[in-house]
């Protein structure tokens, strides 16, 4: 049943790849909730690339949420997105084990999450730059009629040259009314907009809320409502205001504090209304942070 579902998603005519024969595994890059990621050498091209192997059951279970809708798979979405701050995808298909796979550019660099957790000196003077680049990628995605639906520091890589790259489109959806109906509570818990938690209708501003939480964390090293993932914390997104960023960073100027708090407004109408506006606003902030 899972294989039949994946055939529908990825196309029955796609060649199936024996990835263990085609690729030489050079290292393990990471593991998400729905995939495993490897640094590999492609024996066909000789290039070092990134191989993402998706869990076939979890992928099929996720796609079931959109039964009856014409939802493109992650690979199709990735191939459609071409932007300097979005990781490049070269191909996608199925393995001989019936697992969806994606082949992407290998990014030598640090994950934004690791930089934040280490309070790395690389962030100093670059926080606004990185976030503006992510916002630019997000503005492009929304223009192309896609929602990312999982913006968080874990899904941003800082590549050589101080270039931020947005990754992981496993939860991405077409930005169409049928995909924005109430009920789809997917994403990383601490970055979910209140309207997702409440299971009400959504739009592109859920991505802007997640970007706002990401910015708050990048600037302060903390989350606006604490780090626990309990349902009580999620409810606080709706019922309590976020902590003043100056509780964590007393040195922050008024303009940056105002920017960070607007990014995590619980009411969508009070947030930034577009990723382009978010990007343009952050570019005007003092660069010292």
mmCIF file of C-alpha atoms in Angstrom:
data_model
loop_
_atom_site.group_PDB
_atom_site.id
_atom_site.type_symbol
_atom_site.label_atom_id
_atom_site.label_comp_id
_atom_site.label_asym_id
_atom_site.label_seq_id
_atom_site.Cartn_x
_atom_site.Cartn_y
_atom_site.Cartn_z
ATOM 1 C CA UNK A 1 0.000 0.000 0.000
ATOM 2 C CA UNK A 2 2.838 2.369 0.886
ATOM 3 C CA UNK A 3 4.601 1.606 -2.403
ATOM 4 C CA UNK A 4 1.413 2.226 -4.383
ATOM 5 C CA UNK A 5 0.992 5.572 -2.645
ATOM 6 C CA UNK A 6 4.581 6.562 -3.380
ATOM 7 C CA UNK A 7 4.143 5.588 -7.030
ATOM 8 C CA UNK A 8 1.249 8.020 -7.211
ATOM 9 C CA UNK A 9 3.329 10.736 -5.582
ATOM 10 C CA UNK A 10 6.566 10.326 -7.486
ATOM 11 C CA UNK A 11 5.354 8.862 -10.757
ATOM 12 C CA UNK A 12 5.416 5.201 -11.699
ATOM 13 C CA UNK A 13 7.812 5.862 -14.586
ATOM 14 C CA UNK A 14 10.673 7.219 -12.483
ATOM 15 C CA UNK A 15 13.802 5.082 -12.436
ATOM 16 C CA UNK A 16 14.499 3.505 -9.070
ATOM 17 C CA UNK A 17 18.017 4.008 -7.742
ATOM 18 C CA UNK A 18 20.114 1.540 -5.777
ATOM 19 C CA UNK A 19 21.677 4.308 -3.741
ATOM 20 C CA UNK A 20 24.146 2.076 -1.914
ATOM 21 C CA UNK A 21 25.673 1.115 -5.263
ATOM 22 C CA UNK A 22 25.514 4.520 -6.920
ATOM 23 C CA UNK A 23 26.868 6.538 -4.012
ATOM 24 C CA UNK A 24 29.904 6.279 -1.766
ATOM 25 C CA UNK A 25 28.895 7.417 1.700
ATOM 26 C CA UNK A 26 31.424 9.916 3.050
ATOM 27 C CA UNK A 27 29.573 10.773 6.230
ATOM 28 C CA UNK A 28 26.266 11.211 7.952
ATOM 29 C CA UNK A 29 24.993 14.770 7.871
ATOM 30 C CA UNK A 30 21.976 14.429 10.086
ATOM 31 C CA UNK A 31 18.595 12.914 10.625
ATOM 32 C CA UNK A 32 15.231 14.601 10.683
ATOM 33 C CA UNK A 33 11.934 13.261 11.889
ATOM 34 C CA UNK A 34 11.150 12.004 8.388
ATOM 35 C CA UNK A 35 14.536 11.452 6.727
ATOM 36 C CA UNK A 36 18.216 10.582 6.897
ATOM 37 C CA UNK A 37 20.824 12.800 5.251
ATOM 38 C CA UNK A 38 24.252 11.764 3.966
ATOM 39 C CA UNK A 39 27.306 13.392 2.431
ATOM 40 C CA UNK A 40 28.055 11.160 -0.546
ATOM 41 C CA UNK A 41 30.154 10.912 -3.674
ATOM 42 C CA UNK A 42 28.073 10.272 -6.776
ATOM 43 C CA UNK A 43 29.952 7.574 -8.690
ATOM 44 C CA UNK A 44 28.204 8.620 -11.916
ATOM 45 C CA UNK A 45 29.311 12.263 -11.847
ATOM 46 C CA UNK A 46 32.212 12.133 -9.389
ATOM 47 C CA UNK A 47 30.689 15.023 -7.442
ATOM 48 C CA UNK A 48 30.262 15.257 -3.684
ATOM 49 C CA UNK A 49 26.580 15.897 -3.017
ATOM 50 C CA UNK A 50 23.931 15.659 -0.326
ATOM 51 C CA UNK A 51 21.613 12.660 -0.366
ATOM 52 C CA UNK A 52 18.343 12.780 1.539
ATOM 53 C CA UNK A 53 16.536 9.482 2.037
ATOM 54 C CA UNK A 54 12.953 9.937 3.219
ATOM 55 C CA UNK A 55 11.124 7.503 5.458
ATOM 56 C CA UNK A 56 8.590 5.904 3.124
ATOM 57 C CA UNK A 57 5.920 5.244 5.755
ATOM 58 C CA UNK A 58 6.127 8.690 7.347
ATOM 59 C CA UNK A 59 6.113 10.331 3.917
ATOM 60 C CA UNK A 60 3.030 8.377 2.869
ATOM 61 C CA UNK A 61 1.308 9.179 6.179
ATOM 62 C CA UNK A 62 1.980 12.886 5.689
ATOM 63 C CA UNK A 63 0.672 12.838 2.135
ATOM 64 C CA UNK A 64 -2.543 11.151 3.291
ATOM 65 C CA UNK A 65 -3.490 14.416 4.972
ATOM 66 C CA UNK A 66 -3.994 15.870 1.511
ATOM 67 C CA UNK A 67 -5.844 12.992 -0.120
ATOM 68 C CA UNK A 68 -7.797 14.149 -3.146
ATOM 69 C CA UNK A 69 -5.677 17.269 -3.631
ATOM 70 C CA UNK A 70 -3.066 17.757 -6.306
ATOM 71 C CA UNK A 71 -0.127 18.130 -3.960
ATOM 72 C CA UNK A 72 3.356 17.995 -5.476
ATOM 73 C CA UNK A 73 5.927 15.907 -3.640
ATOM 74 C CA UNK A 74 8.917 17.442 -1.883
ATOM 75 C CA UNK A 75 11.183 16.698 -4.827
ATOM 76 C CA UNK A 76 8.949 18.477 -7.321
ATOM 77 C CA UNK A 77 8.708 21.517 -5.034
ATOM 78 C CA UNK A 78 12.483 21.630 -4.581
ATOM 79 C CA UNK A 79 13.147 21.404 -8.312
ATOM 80 C CA UNK A 80 10.732 24.291 -8.886
ATOM 81 C CA UNK A 81 12.558 26.598 -6.450
ATOM 82 C CA UNK A 82 15.627 28.324 -7.846
ATOM 83 C CA UNK A 83 16.960 31.077 -5.605
ATOM 84 C CA UNK A 84 20.447 31.982 -4.310
ATOM 85 C CA UNK A 85 19.333 31.425 -0.707
ATOM 86 C CA UNK A 86 17.615 28.080 -1.278
ATOM 87 C CA UNK A 87 19.658 24.875 -1.445
ATOM 88 C CA UNK A 88 19.869 23.532 -5.011
ATOM 89 C CA UNK A 89 18.169 20.201 -5.756
ATOM 90 C CA UNK A 90 19.501 18.228 -8.730
ATOM 91 C CA UNK A 91 17.138 15.267 -8.911
ATOM 92 C CA UNK A 92 14.655 13.178 -6.986
ATOM 93 C CA UNK A 93 13.009 9.801 -7.281
ATOM 94 C CA UNK A 94 12.748 6.487 -5.476
ATOM 95 C CA UNK A 95 15.314 4.046 -4.175
ATOM 96 C CA UNK A 96 15.116 0.324 -4.833
ATOM 97 C CA UNK A 97 13.782 0.135 -1.273
ATOM 98 C CA UNK A 98 10.794 2.285 -2.303
ATOM 99 C CA UNK A 99 12.061 5.297 -0.340
ATOM 100 C CA UNK A 100 11.732 8.804 -1.794
ATOM 101 C CA UNK A 101 15.152 10.410 -2.220
ATOM 102 C CA UNK A 102 16.499 13.850 -3.137
ATOM 103 C CA UNK A 103 19.953 14.718 -4.435
ATOM 104 C CA UNK A 104 21.084 18.224 -3.498
ATOM 105 C CA UNK A 105 24.133 20.427 -3.388
ATOM 106 C CA UNK A 106 26.459 19.723 -0.491
ATOM 107 C CA UNK A 107 26.797 22.807 1.675
ATOM 108 C CA UNK A 108 30.061 23.123 3.584
ATOM 109 C CA UNK A 109 29.103 25.318 6.468
ATOM 110 C CA UNK A 110 27.507 25.621 9.870
ATOM 111 C CA UNK A 111 23.869 25.111 10.705
ATOM 112 C CA UNK A 112 22.265 28.228 12.138
ATOM 113 C CA UNK A 113 21.029 26.168 15.076
ATOM 114 C CA UNK A 114 24.580 25.200 16.019
ATOM 115 C CA UNK A 115 25.744 28.819 15.775
ATOM 116 C CA UNK A 116 22.916 29.960 18.034
ATOM 117 C CA UNK A 117 23.484 27.239 20.624
ATOM 118 C CA UNK A 118 27.209 28.061 20.766
ATOM 119 C CA UNK A 119 26.591 31.826 20.742
ATOM 120 C CA UNK A 120 29.231 31.728 18.025
ATOM 121 C CA UNK A 121 31.230 34.841 17.223
ATOM 122 C CA UNK A 122 30.279 34.351 13.566
ATOM 123 C CA UNK A 123 26.823 35.682 14.431
ATOM 124 C CA UNK A 124 28.155 39.053 15.600
ATOM 125 C CA UNK A 125 27.378 41.652 12.968
ATOM 126 C CA UNK A 126 25.773 39.014 10.726
ATOM 127 C CA UNK A 127 22.478 38.212 12.424
ATOM 128 C CA UNK A 128 20.492 40.709 10.397
ATOM 129 C CA UNK A 129 22.257 39.723 7.184
ATOM 130 C CA UNK A 130 21.461 36.035 7.610
ATOM 131 C CA UNK A 131 17.835 36.658 8.496
ATOM 132 C CA UNK A 132 17.386 39.076 5.587
ATOM 133 C CA UNK A 133 18.658 36.373 3.245
ATOM 134 C CA UNK A 134 16.220 33.825 4.660
ATOM 135 C CA UNK A 135 13.408 36.363 4.354
ATOM 136 C CA UNK A 136 14.405 36.963 0.730
ATOM 137 C CA UNK A 137 14.172 33.223 0.048
ATOM 138 C CA UNK A 138 10.814 33.128 1.785
ATOM 139 C CA UNK A 139 9.522 36.089 -0.231
ATOM 140 C CA UNK A 140 10.484 34.201 -3.379
ATOM 141 C CA UNK A 141 8.744 31.035 -2.186
ATOM 142 C CA UNK A 142 5.533 32.916 -1.462
ATOM 143 C CA UNK A 143 5.745 34.604 -4.857
ATOM 144 C CA UNK A 144 6.041 31.152 -6.410
ATOM 145 C CA UNK A 145 2.941 30.121 -4.431
ATOM 146 C CA UNK A 146 4.547 27.793 -1.902
ATOM 147 C CA UNK A 147 4.631 27.806 1.897
ATOM 148 C CA UNK A 148 7.670 26.410 3.694
ATOM 149 C CA UNK A 149 5.802 25.467 6.888
ATOM 150 C CA UNK A 150 8.934 24.607 8.900
ATOM 151 C CA UNK A 151 11.062 27.748 9.204
ATOM 152 C CA UNK A 152 13.475 27.392 12.149
ATOM 153 C CA UNK A 153 17.247 27.706 12.735
ATOM 154 C CA UNK A 154 17.653 23.970 12.148
ATOM 155 C CA UNK A 155 16.578 24.474 8.531
ATOM 156 C CA UNK A 156 19.116 27.174 7.671
ATOM 157 C CA UNK A 157 22.727 26.478 6.699
ATOM 158 C CA UNK A 158 25.338 29.247 6.626
ATOM 159 C CA UNK A 159 27.478 28.335 3.634
ATOM 160 C CA UNK A 160 30.950 29.752 2.820
ATOM 161 C CA UNK A 161 30.856 33.457 2.021
ATOM 162 C CA UNK A 162 28.292 34.095 4.772
ATOM 163 C CA UNK A 163 25.477 32.897 2.534
ATOM 164 C CA UNK A 164 22.346 31.636 4.294
ATOM 165 C CA UNK A 165 20.618 28.734 2.567
ATOM 166 C CA UNK A 166 17.106 27.566 3.365
ATOM 167 C CA UNK A 167 16.733 23.759 3.417
ATOM 168 C CA UNK A 168 14.219 20.977 4.152
ATOM 169 C CA UNK A 169 10.957 21.324 2.238
ATOM 170 C CA UNK A 170 9.436 18.110 3.527
ATOM 171 C CA UNK A 171 6.431 19.924 5.002
ATOM 172 C CA UNK A 172 6.100 22.528 2.251
ATOM 173 C CA UNK A 173 2.731 23.042 0.598
ATOM 174 C CA UNK A 174 1.296 24.878 -2.380
ATOM 175 C CA UNK A 175 -0.013 28.260 -1.331
ATOM 176 C CA UNK A 176 -3.588 27.560 -2.386
ATOM 177 C CA UNK A 177 -6.858 27.777 -0.417
ATOM 178 C CA UNK A 178 -7.351 24.016 -0.295
ATOM 179 C CA UNK A 179 -4.008 23.606 1.502
ATOM 180 C CA UNK A 180 -4.669 26.402 4.011
ATOM 181 C CA UNK A 181 -7.829 24.984 5.544
ATOM 182 C CA UNK A 182 -7.976 24.393 9.327
ATOM 183 C CA UNK A 183 -6.462 21.247 10.771
ATOM 184 C CA UNK A 184 -2.895 20.831 9.485
ATOM 185 C CA UNK A 185 -0.841 21.113 12.677
ATOM 186 C CA UNK A 186 2.550 20.203 11.246
ATOM 187 C CA UNK A 187 5.877 21.904 11.838
ATOM 188 C CA UNK A 188 8.373 22.333 14.665
ATOM 189 C CA UNK A 189 6.392 22.918 17.855
ATOM 190 C CA UNK A 190 8.120 26.034 19.197
ATOM 191 C CA UNK A 191 7.776 27.870 15.872
ATOM 192 C CA UNK A 192 4.100 27.172 15.188
ATOM 193 C CA UNK A 193 1.886 30.211 14.752
ATOM 194 C CA UNK A 194 -1.135 30.432 17.077
ATOM 195 C CA UNK A 195 -3.507 29.893 14.169
ATOM 196 C CA UNK A 196 -1.845 26.536 13.487
ATOM 197 C CA UNK A 197 -2.070 25.557 17.159
ATOM 198 C CA UNK A 198 -5.746 26.530 17.219
ATOM 199 C CA UNK A 199 -6.323 24.624 13.957
ATOM 200 C CA UNK A 200 -7.830 27.630 12.192
ATOM 201 C CA UNK A 201 -7.310 28.715 8.589
ATOM 202 C CA UNK A 202 -3.748 29.742 7.719
ATOM 203 C CA UNK A 203 -1.860 31.788 5.146
ATOM 204 C CA UNK A 204 1.714 32.897 4.413
ATOM 205 C CA UNK A 205 1.914 34.672 7.766
ATOM 206 C CA UNK A 206 2.499 31.359 9.553
ATOM 207 C CA UNK A 207 5.912 31.328 7.836
ATOM 208 C CA UNK A 208 6.483 34.912 8.978
ATOM 209 C CA UNK A 209 5.667 33.979 12.579
ATOM 210 C CA UNK A 210 8.143 31.082 12.424
ATOM 211 C CA UNK A 211 10.731 33.441 10.956
ATOM 212 C CA UNK A 212 9.972 35.871 13.794
ATOM 213 C CA UNK A 213 10.596 33.174 16.403
ATOM 214 C CA UNK A 214 13.781 32.244 14.555
ATOM 215 C CA UNK A 215 14.949 35.875 14.609
ATOM 216 C CA UNK A 216 14.174 36.197 18.322
ATOM 217 C CA UNK A 217 16.281 33.099 18.966
ATOM 218 C CA UNK A 218 19.132 34.227 16.701
ATOM 219 C CA UNK A 219 19.327 37.601 18.471
ATOM 220 C CA UNK A 220 18.823 36.428 22.060
ATOM 221 C CA UNK A 221 19.766 32.752 22.158
ATOM 222 C CA UNK A 222 16.372 32.040 23.713
ATOM 223 C CA UNK A 223 12.811 31.385 22.566
ATOM 224 C CA UNK A 224 10.044 33.926 23.234
ATOM 225 C CA UNK A 225 7.980 31.448 25.281
ATOM 226 C CA UNK A 226 10.674 29.162 26.668
ATOM 227 C CA UNK A 227 12.150 25.932 25.348
ATOM 228 C CA UNK A 228 9.752 23.275 26.578
ATOM 229 C CA UNK A 229 7.608 21.634 23.909
ATOM 230 C CA UNK A 230 4.633 20.908 26.170
ATOM 231 C CA UNK A 231 1.124 21.802 25.087
ATOM 232 C CA UNK A 232 1.098 24.363 27.907
ATOM 233 C CA UNK A 233 3.925 26.232 26.217
ATOM 234 C CA UNK A 234 2.115 26.144 22.908
ATOM 235 C CA UNK A 235 -0.966 27.583 24.566
ATOM 236 C CA UNK A 236 1.155 30.439 25.899
ATOM 237 C CA UNK A 237 1.702 31.444 22.286
ATOM 238 C CA UNK A 238 -1.946 32.385 22.334
ATOM 239 C CA UNK A 239 -2.505 33.563 25.898
ATOM 240 C CA UNK A 240 0.662 35.297 27.105
ATOM 241 C CA UNK A 241 2.939 37.899 25.535
ATOM 242 C CA UNK A 242 6.504 36.872 24.672
ATOM 243 C CA UNK A 243 9.342 37.841 26.973
ATOM 244 C CA UNK A 244 10.973 41.183 26.299
ATOM 245 C CA UNK A 245 14.157 40.381 24.310
ATOM 246 C CA UNK A 246 16.097 42.709 26.652
ATOM 247 C CA UNK A 247 15.638 40.178 29.444
ATOM 248 C CA UNK A 248 18.158 38.086 27.502
ATOM 249 C CA UNK A 249 20.072 40.850 25.687
ATOM 250 C CA UNK A 250 20.013 44.137 27.658
ATOM 251 C CA UNK A 251 22.210 45.708 24.994
ATOM 252 C CA UNK A 252 19.584 45.504 22.254
ATOM 253 C CA UNK A 253 18.464 48.848 20.866
ATOM 254 C CA UNK A 254 14.823 49.919 20.750
ATOM 255 C CA UNK A 255 14.435 49.414 16.981
ATOM 256 C CA UNK A 256 15.673 45.817 17.168
ATOM 257 C CA UNK A 257 13.440 45.027 20.152
ATOM 258 C CA UNK A 258 10.423 46.454 18.330
ATOM 259 C CA UNK A 259 11.313 44.410 15.246
ATOM 260 C CA UNK A 260 11.667 41.166 17.204
ATOM 261 C CA UNK A 261 8.379 41.610 19.052
ATOM 262 C CA UNK A 262 6.475 42.461 15.883
ATOM 263 C CA UNK A 263 7.793 39.265 14.339
ATOM 264 C CA UNK A 264 6.119 37.132 17.016
ATOM 265 C CA UNK A 265 2.797 38.968 17.245
ATOM 266 C CA UNK A 266 0.056 36.468 18.024
ATOM 267 C CA UNK A 267 -2.466 38.262 15.815
ATOM 268 C CA UNK A 268 -1.558 37.792 12.125
ATOM 269 C CA UNK A 269 -2.755 41.298 11.256
ATOM 270 C CA UNK A 270 -0.181 42.795 13.658
ATOM 271 C CA UNK A 271 2.792 40.881 12.241
ATOM 272 C CA UNK A 272 4.823 41.720 9.193
ATOM 273 C CA UNK A 273 2.472 41.198 6.281
ATOM 274 C CA UNK A 274 5.051 39.992 3.781
ATOM 275 C CA UNK A 275 8.493 38.446 3.803
ATOM 276 C CA UNK A 276 9.684 41.302 1.604
ATOM 277 C CA UNK A 277 8.605 43.834 4.241
ATOM 278 C CA UNK A 278 10.356 41.731 6.892
ATOM 279 C CA UNK A 279 13.534 41.643 4.788
ATOM 280 C CA UNK A 280 13.514 45.372 4.089
ATOM 281 C CA UNK A 281 12.881 46.217 7.739
ATOM 282 C CA UNK A 282 15.699 44.087 9.105
ATOM 283 C CA UNK A 283 18.143 45.625 6.634
ATOM 284 C CA UNK A 284 17.528 48.996 8.314
ATOM 285 C CA UNK A 285 18.455 47.749 11.805
ATOM 286 C CA UNK A 286 21.883 48.512 13.343
ATOM 287 C CA UNK A 287 24.421 46.052 11.973
ATOM 288 C CA UNK A 288 26.409 45.767 15.217
ATOM 289 C CA UNK A 289 24.322 42.851 16.488
#
